mmCIF file of C-alpha atoms in Angstrom:
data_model
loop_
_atom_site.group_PDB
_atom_site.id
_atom_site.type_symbol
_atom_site.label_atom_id
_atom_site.label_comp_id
_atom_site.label_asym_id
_atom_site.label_seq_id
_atom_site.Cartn_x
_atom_site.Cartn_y
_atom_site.Cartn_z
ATOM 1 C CA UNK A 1 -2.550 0.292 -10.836
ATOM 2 C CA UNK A 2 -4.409 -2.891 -8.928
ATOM 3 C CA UNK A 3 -7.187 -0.638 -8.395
ATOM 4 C CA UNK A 4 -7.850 0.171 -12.016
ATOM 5 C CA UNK A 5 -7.830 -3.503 -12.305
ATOM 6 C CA UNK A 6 -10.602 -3.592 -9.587
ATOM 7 C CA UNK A 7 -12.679 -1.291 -11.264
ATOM 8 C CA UNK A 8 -12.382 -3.002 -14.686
ATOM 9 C CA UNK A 9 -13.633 -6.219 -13.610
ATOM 10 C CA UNK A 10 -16.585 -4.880 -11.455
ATOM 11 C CA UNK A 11 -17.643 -3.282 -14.932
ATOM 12 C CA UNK A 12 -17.290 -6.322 -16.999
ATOM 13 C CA UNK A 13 -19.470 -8.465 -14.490
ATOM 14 C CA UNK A 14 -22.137 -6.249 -15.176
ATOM 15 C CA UNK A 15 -20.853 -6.376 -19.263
ATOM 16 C CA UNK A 16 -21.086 -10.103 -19.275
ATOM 17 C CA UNK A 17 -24.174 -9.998 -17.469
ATOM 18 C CA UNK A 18 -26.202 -8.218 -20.147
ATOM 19 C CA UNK A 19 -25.049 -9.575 -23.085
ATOM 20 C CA UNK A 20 -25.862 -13.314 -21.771
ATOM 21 C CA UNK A 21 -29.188 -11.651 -20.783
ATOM 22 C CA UNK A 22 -29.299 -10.303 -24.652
ATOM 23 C CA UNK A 23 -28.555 -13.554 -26.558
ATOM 24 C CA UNK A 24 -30.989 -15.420 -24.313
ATOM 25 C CA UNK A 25 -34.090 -13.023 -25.502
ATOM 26 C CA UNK A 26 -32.610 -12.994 -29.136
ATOM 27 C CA UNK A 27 -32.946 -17.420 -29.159
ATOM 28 C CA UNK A 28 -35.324 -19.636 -29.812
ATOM 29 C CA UNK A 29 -36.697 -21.623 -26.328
ATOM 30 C CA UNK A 30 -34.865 -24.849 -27.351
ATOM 31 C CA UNK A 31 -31.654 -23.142 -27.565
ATOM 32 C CA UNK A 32 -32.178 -20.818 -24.948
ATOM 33 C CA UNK A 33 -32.615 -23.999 -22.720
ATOM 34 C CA UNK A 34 -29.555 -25.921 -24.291
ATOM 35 C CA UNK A 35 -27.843 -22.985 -23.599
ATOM 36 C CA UNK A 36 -28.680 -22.376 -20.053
ATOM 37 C CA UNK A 37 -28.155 -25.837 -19.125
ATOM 38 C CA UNK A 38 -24.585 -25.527 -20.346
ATOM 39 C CA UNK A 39 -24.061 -22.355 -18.561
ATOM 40 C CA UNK A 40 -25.696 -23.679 -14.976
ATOM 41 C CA UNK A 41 -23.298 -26.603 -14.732
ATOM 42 C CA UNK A 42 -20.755 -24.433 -15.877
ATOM 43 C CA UNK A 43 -21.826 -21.884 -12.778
ATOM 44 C CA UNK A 44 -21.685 -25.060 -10.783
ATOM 45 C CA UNK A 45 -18.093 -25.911 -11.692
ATOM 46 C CA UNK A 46 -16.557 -22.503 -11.110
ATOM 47 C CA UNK A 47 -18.361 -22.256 -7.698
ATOM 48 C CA UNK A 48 -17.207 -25.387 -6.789
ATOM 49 C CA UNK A 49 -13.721 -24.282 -7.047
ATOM 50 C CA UNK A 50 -14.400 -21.744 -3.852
ATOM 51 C CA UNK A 51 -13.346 -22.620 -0.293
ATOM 52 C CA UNK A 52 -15.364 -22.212 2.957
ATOM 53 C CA UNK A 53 -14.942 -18.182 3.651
ATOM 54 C CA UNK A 54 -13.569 -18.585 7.484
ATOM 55 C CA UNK A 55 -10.810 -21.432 6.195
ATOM 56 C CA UNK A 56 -7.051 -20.493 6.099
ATOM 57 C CA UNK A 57 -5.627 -21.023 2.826
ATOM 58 C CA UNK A 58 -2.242 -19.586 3.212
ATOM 59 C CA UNK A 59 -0.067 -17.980 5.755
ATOM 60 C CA UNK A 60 2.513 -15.190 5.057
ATOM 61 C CA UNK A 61 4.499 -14.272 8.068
ATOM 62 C CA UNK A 62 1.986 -15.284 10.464
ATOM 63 C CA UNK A 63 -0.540 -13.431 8.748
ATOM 64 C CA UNK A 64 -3.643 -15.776 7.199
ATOM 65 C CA UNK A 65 -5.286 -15.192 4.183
ATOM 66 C CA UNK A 66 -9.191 -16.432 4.422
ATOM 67 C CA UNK A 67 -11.005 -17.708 2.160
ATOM 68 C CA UNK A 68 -13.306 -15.170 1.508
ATOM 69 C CA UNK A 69 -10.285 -13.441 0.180
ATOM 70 C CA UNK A 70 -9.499 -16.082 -2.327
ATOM 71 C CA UNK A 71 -13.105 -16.564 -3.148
ATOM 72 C CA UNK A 72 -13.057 -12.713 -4.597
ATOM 73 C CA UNK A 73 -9.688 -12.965 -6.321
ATOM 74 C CA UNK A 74 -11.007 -16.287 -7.716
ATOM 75 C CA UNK A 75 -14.478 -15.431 -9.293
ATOM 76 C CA UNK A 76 -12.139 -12.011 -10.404
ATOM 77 C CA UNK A 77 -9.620 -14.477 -12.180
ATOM 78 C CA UNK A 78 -12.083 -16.780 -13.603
ATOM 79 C CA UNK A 79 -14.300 -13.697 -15.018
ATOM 80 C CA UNK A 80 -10.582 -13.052 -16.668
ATOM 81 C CA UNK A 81 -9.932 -16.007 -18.427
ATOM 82 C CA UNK A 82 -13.840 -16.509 -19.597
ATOM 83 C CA UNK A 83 -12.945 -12.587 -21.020
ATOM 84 C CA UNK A 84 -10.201 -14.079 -22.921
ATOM 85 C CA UNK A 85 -11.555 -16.888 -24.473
ATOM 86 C CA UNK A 86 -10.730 -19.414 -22.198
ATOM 87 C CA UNK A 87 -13.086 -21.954 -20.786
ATOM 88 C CA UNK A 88 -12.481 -21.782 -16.458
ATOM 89 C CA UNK A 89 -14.285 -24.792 -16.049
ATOM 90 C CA UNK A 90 -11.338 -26.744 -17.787
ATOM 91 C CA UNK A 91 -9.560 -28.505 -15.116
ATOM 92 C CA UNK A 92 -5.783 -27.501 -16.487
ATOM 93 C CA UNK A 93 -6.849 -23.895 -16.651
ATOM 94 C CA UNK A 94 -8.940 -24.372 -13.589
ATOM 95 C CA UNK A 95 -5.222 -25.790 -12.041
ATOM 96 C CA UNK A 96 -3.687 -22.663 -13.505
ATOM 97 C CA UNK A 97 -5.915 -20.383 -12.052
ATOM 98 C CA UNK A 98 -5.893 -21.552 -8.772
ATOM 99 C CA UNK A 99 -2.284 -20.784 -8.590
ATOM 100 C CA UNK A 100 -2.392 -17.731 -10.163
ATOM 101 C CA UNK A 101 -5.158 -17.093 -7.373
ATOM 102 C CA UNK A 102 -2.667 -17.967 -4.395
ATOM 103 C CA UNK A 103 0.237 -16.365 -6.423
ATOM 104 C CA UNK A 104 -1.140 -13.080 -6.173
ATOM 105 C CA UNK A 105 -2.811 -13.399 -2.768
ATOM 106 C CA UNK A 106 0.585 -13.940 -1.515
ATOM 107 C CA UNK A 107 2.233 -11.417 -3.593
ATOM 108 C CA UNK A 108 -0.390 -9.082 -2.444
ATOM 109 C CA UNK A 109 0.678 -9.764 1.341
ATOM 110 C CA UNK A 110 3.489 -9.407 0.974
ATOM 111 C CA UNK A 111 3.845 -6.095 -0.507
ATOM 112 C CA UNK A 112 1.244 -5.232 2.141
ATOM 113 C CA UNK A 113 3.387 -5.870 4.817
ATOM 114 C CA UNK A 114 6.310 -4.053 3.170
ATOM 115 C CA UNK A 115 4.245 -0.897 2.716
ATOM 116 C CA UNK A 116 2.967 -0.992 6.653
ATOM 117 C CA UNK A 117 7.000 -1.975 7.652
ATOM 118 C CA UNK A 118 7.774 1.162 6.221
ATOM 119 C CA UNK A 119 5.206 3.538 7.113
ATOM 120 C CA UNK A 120 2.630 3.593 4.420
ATOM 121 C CA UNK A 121 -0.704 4.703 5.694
ATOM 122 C CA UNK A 122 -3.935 5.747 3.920
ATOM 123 C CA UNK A 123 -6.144 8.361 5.149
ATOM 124 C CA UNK A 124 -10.376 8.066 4.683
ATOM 125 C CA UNK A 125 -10.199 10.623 2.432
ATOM 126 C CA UNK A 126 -7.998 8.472 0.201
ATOM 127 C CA UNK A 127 -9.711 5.440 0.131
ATOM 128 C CA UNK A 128 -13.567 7.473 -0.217
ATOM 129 C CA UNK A 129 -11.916 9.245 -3.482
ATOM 130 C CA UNK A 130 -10.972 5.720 -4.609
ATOM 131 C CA UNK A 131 -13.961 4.272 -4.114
ATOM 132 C CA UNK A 132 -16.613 7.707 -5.617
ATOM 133 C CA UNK A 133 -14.186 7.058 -8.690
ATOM 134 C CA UNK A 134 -16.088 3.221 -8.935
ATOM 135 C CA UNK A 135 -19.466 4.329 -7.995
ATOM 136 C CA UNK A 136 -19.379 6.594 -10.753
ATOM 137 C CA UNK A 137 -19.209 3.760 -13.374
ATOM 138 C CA UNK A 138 -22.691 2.590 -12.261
ATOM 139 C CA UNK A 139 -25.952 3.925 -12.399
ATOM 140 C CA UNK A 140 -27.007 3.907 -8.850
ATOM 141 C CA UNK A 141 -26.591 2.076 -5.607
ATOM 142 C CA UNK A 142 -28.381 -1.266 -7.383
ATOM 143 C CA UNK A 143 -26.093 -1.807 -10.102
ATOM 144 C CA UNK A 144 -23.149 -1.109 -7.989
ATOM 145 C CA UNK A 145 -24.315 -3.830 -5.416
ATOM 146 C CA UNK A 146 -25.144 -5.955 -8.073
ATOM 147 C CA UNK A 147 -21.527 -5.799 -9.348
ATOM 148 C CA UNK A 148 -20.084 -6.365 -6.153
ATOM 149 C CA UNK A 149 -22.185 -9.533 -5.637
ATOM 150 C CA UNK A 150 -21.127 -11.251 -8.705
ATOM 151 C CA UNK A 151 -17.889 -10.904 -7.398
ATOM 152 C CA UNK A 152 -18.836 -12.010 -3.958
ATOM 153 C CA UNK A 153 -17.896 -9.116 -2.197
ATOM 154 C CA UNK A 154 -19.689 -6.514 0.204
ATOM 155 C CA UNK A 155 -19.085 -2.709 0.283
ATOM 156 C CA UNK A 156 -17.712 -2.765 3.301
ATOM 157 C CA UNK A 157 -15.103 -5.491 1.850
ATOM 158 C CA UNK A 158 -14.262 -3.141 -0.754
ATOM 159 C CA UNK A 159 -13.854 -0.486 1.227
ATOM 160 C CA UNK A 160 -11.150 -2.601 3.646
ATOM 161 C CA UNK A 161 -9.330 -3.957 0.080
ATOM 162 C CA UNK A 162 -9.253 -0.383 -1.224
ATOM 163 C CA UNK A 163 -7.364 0.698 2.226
ATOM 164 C CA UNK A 164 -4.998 -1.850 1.295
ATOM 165 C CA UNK A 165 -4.786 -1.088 -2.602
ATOM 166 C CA UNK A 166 -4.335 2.513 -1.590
ATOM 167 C CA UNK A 167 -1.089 1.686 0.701
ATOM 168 C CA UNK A 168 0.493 -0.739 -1.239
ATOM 169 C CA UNK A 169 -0.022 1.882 -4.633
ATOM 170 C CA UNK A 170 1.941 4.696 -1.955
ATOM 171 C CA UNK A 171 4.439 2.370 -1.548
ATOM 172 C CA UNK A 172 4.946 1.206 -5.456
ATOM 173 C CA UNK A 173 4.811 4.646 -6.632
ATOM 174 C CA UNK A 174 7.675 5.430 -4.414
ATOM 175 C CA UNK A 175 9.877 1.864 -5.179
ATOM 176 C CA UNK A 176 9.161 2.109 -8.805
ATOM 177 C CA UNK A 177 7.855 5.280 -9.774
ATOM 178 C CA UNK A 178 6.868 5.768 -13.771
ATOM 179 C CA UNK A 179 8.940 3.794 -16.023
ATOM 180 C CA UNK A 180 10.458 5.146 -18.874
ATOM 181 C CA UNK A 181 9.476 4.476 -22.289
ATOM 182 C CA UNK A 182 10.961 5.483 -25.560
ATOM 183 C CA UNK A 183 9.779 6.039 -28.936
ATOM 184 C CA UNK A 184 11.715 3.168 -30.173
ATOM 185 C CA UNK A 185 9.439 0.960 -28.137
ATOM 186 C CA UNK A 186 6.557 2.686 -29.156
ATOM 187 C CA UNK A 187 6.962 2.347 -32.722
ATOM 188 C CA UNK A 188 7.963 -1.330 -32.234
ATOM 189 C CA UNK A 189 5.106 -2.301 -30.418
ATOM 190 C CA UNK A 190 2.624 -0.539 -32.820
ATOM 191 C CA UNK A 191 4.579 -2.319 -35.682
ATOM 192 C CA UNK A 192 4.265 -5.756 -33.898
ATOM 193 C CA UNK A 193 0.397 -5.459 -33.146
ATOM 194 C CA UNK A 194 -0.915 -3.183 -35.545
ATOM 195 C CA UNK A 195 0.526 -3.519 -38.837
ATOM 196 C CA UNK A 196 1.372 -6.498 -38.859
ATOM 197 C CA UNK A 197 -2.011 -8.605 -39.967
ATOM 198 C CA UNK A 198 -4.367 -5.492 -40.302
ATOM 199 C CA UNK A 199 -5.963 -4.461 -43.098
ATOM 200 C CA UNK A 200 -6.322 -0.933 -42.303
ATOM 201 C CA UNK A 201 -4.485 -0.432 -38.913
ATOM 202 C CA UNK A 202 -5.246 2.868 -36.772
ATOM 203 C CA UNK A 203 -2.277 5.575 -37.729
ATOM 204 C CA UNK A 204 0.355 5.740 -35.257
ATOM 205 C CA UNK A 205 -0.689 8.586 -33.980
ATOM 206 C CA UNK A 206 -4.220 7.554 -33.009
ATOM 207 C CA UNK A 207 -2.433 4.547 -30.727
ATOM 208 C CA UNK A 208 0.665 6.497 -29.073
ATOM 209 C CA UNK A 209 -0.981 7.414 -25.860
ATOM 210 C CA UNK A 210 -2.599 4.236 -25.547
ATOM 211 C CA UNK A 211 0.754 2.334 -26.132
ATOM 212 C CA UNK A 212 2.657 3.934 -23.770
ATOM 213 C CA UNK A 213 0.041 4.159 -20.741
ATOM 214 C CA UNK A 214 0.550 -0.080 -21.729
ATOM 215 C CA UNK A 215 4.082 -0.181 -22.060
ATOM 216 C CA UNK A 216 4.337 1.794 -18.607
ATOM 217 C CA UNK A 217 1.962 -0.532 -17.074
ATOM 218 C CA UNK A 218 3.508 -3.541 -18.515
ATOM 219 C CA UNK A 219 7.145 -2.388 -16.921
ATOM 220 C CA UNK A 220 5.769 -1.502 -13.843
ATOM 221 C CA UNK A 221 3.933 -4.852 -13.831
ATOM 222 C CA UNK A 222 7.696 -6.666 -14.263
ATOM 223 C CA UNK A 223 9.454 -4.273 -11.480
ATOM 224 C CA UNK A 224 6.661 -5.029 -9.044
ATOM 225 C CA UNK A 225 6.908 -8.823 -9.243
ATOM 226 C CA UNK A 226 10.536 -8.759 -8.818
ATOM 227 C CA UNK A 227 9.863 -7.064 -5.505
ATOM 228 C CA UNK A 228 7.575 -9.676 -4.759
ATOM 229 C CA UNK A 229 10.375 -12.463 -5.415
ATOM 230 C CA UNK A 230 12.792 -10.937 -3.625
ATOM 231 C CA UNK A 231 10.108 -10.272 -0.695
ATOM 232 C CA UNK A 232 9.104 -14.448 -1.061
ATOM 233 C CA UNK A 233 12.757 -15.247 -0.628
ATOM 234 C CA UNK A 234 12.622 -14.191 3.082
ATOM 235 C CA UNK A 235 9.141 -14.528 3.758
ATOM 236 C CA UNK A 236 7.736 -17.500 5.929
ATOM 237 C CA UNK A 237 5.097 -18.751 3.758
ATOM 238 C CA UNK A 238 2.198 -21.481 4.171
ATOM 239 C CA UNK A 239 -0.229 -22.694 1.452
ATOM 240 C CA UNK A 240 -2.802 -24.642 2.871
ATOM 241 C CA UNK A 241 -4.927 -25.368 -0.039
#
């Protein structure tokens, strides 16, 4: 689950990457430099949003969360929202971000220390096949660190996230398992988004698998973050930021 998420996001840093590379060769040099004056003080506002790595932004049980932590979930979020159409930069989606950030740090945590409490574990083996599955994406070592940079993580920090990712997706498989989904919902959802203002929709048929891998996903989604409030009702938390 989170780590197909991961994976996603380290692809579309590289996606993002090229096509702003593209339309900057395609321009003329008065527009290329309107254009990458915009997009430097836009760099400068979204890095300014980042905390010192070493500083404590929250605490969850005793346990601190750094900020080189919510430096990677932030440039992660912020690639998100820029996906989506929405300017990062803004200061009330900038606001909503950051809480979304700390949201899901401490969500994160918490499920964490759940999974440990009751004797999750993940072996090397695990996390290498986790991590050969990303590496794959990318054509080389280069790329790969490239990707990882944007983000403003090492290997080494991915590897220690994906030991986490891997316990936490033990322990969610077991709490939650697959959700069901019906045909009923199928149908429905293809009706709502497909048919709906398309001209010449995809059949049915061509959709179904995608729907429900979505609709399983989306459920799963829900069920995991009531854990999480239930966890936060007990939990001794700390935001710092």
């Amino acid at each position: 689950m989170k780590k197909m998420v991961s994976l996603l996001m380290l692809v579309a840093v590289l996606l993002l990457a090229a096509c702003s590379n593209s339309n900057a060769e395609n321009n003329n040099e008065e527009a290329i430099s309107e254009e990458s004056a915009s997009a430097d003080q836009t760099q400068e506002e979204l890095e300014a949003m980042k905390v010192e790595e070493d500083k404590v932004v929250a605490t969850v049980n005793e346990t601190e969360i750094k900020g080189k932590d919510y430096n990677s979930m932030l440039v992660q979020t912020q690639l998100r929202y820029t996906m989506s159409g929405e300017d990062p930069s803004d200061s009330e989606v900038a606001s909503s971000i950051e809480k979304e950030v700390m949201d899901n740090l401490i969500g994160q945590e918490l499920l964490l220390q759940k999974a440990k409490e009751e004797g999750f574990s993940a072996s090397e083996k695990e996390v290498e096949t986790e991590l050969e599955q990303i590496k794959a994406q990318f054509d080389g070592e280069d790329q790969l660190q490239e990707a990882l940079k944007a983000q403003g993580l090492t290997l080494e920090q991915l590897e220690s996230q994906y030991e986490d990712i891997v316990v936490v997706d033990k322990y969610v498989n077991e709490k939650v398992g697959t959700p069901d989904v019906t045909e009923e919902e199928m149908k429905a959802f293809y009706e709502e988004q497909f048919t709906k203002d398309a001209e010449n929709p995809p059949s049915y048929d061509e959709m179904k698998d995608r729907i429900k891998d979505y609709l399983v996903e989306t459920k799963t989604q829900k069920k995991v973050q009531e854990i999480k409030d239930e966890l936060k009702k007990e939990a001794d938390i700390e935001t710092l930021l």
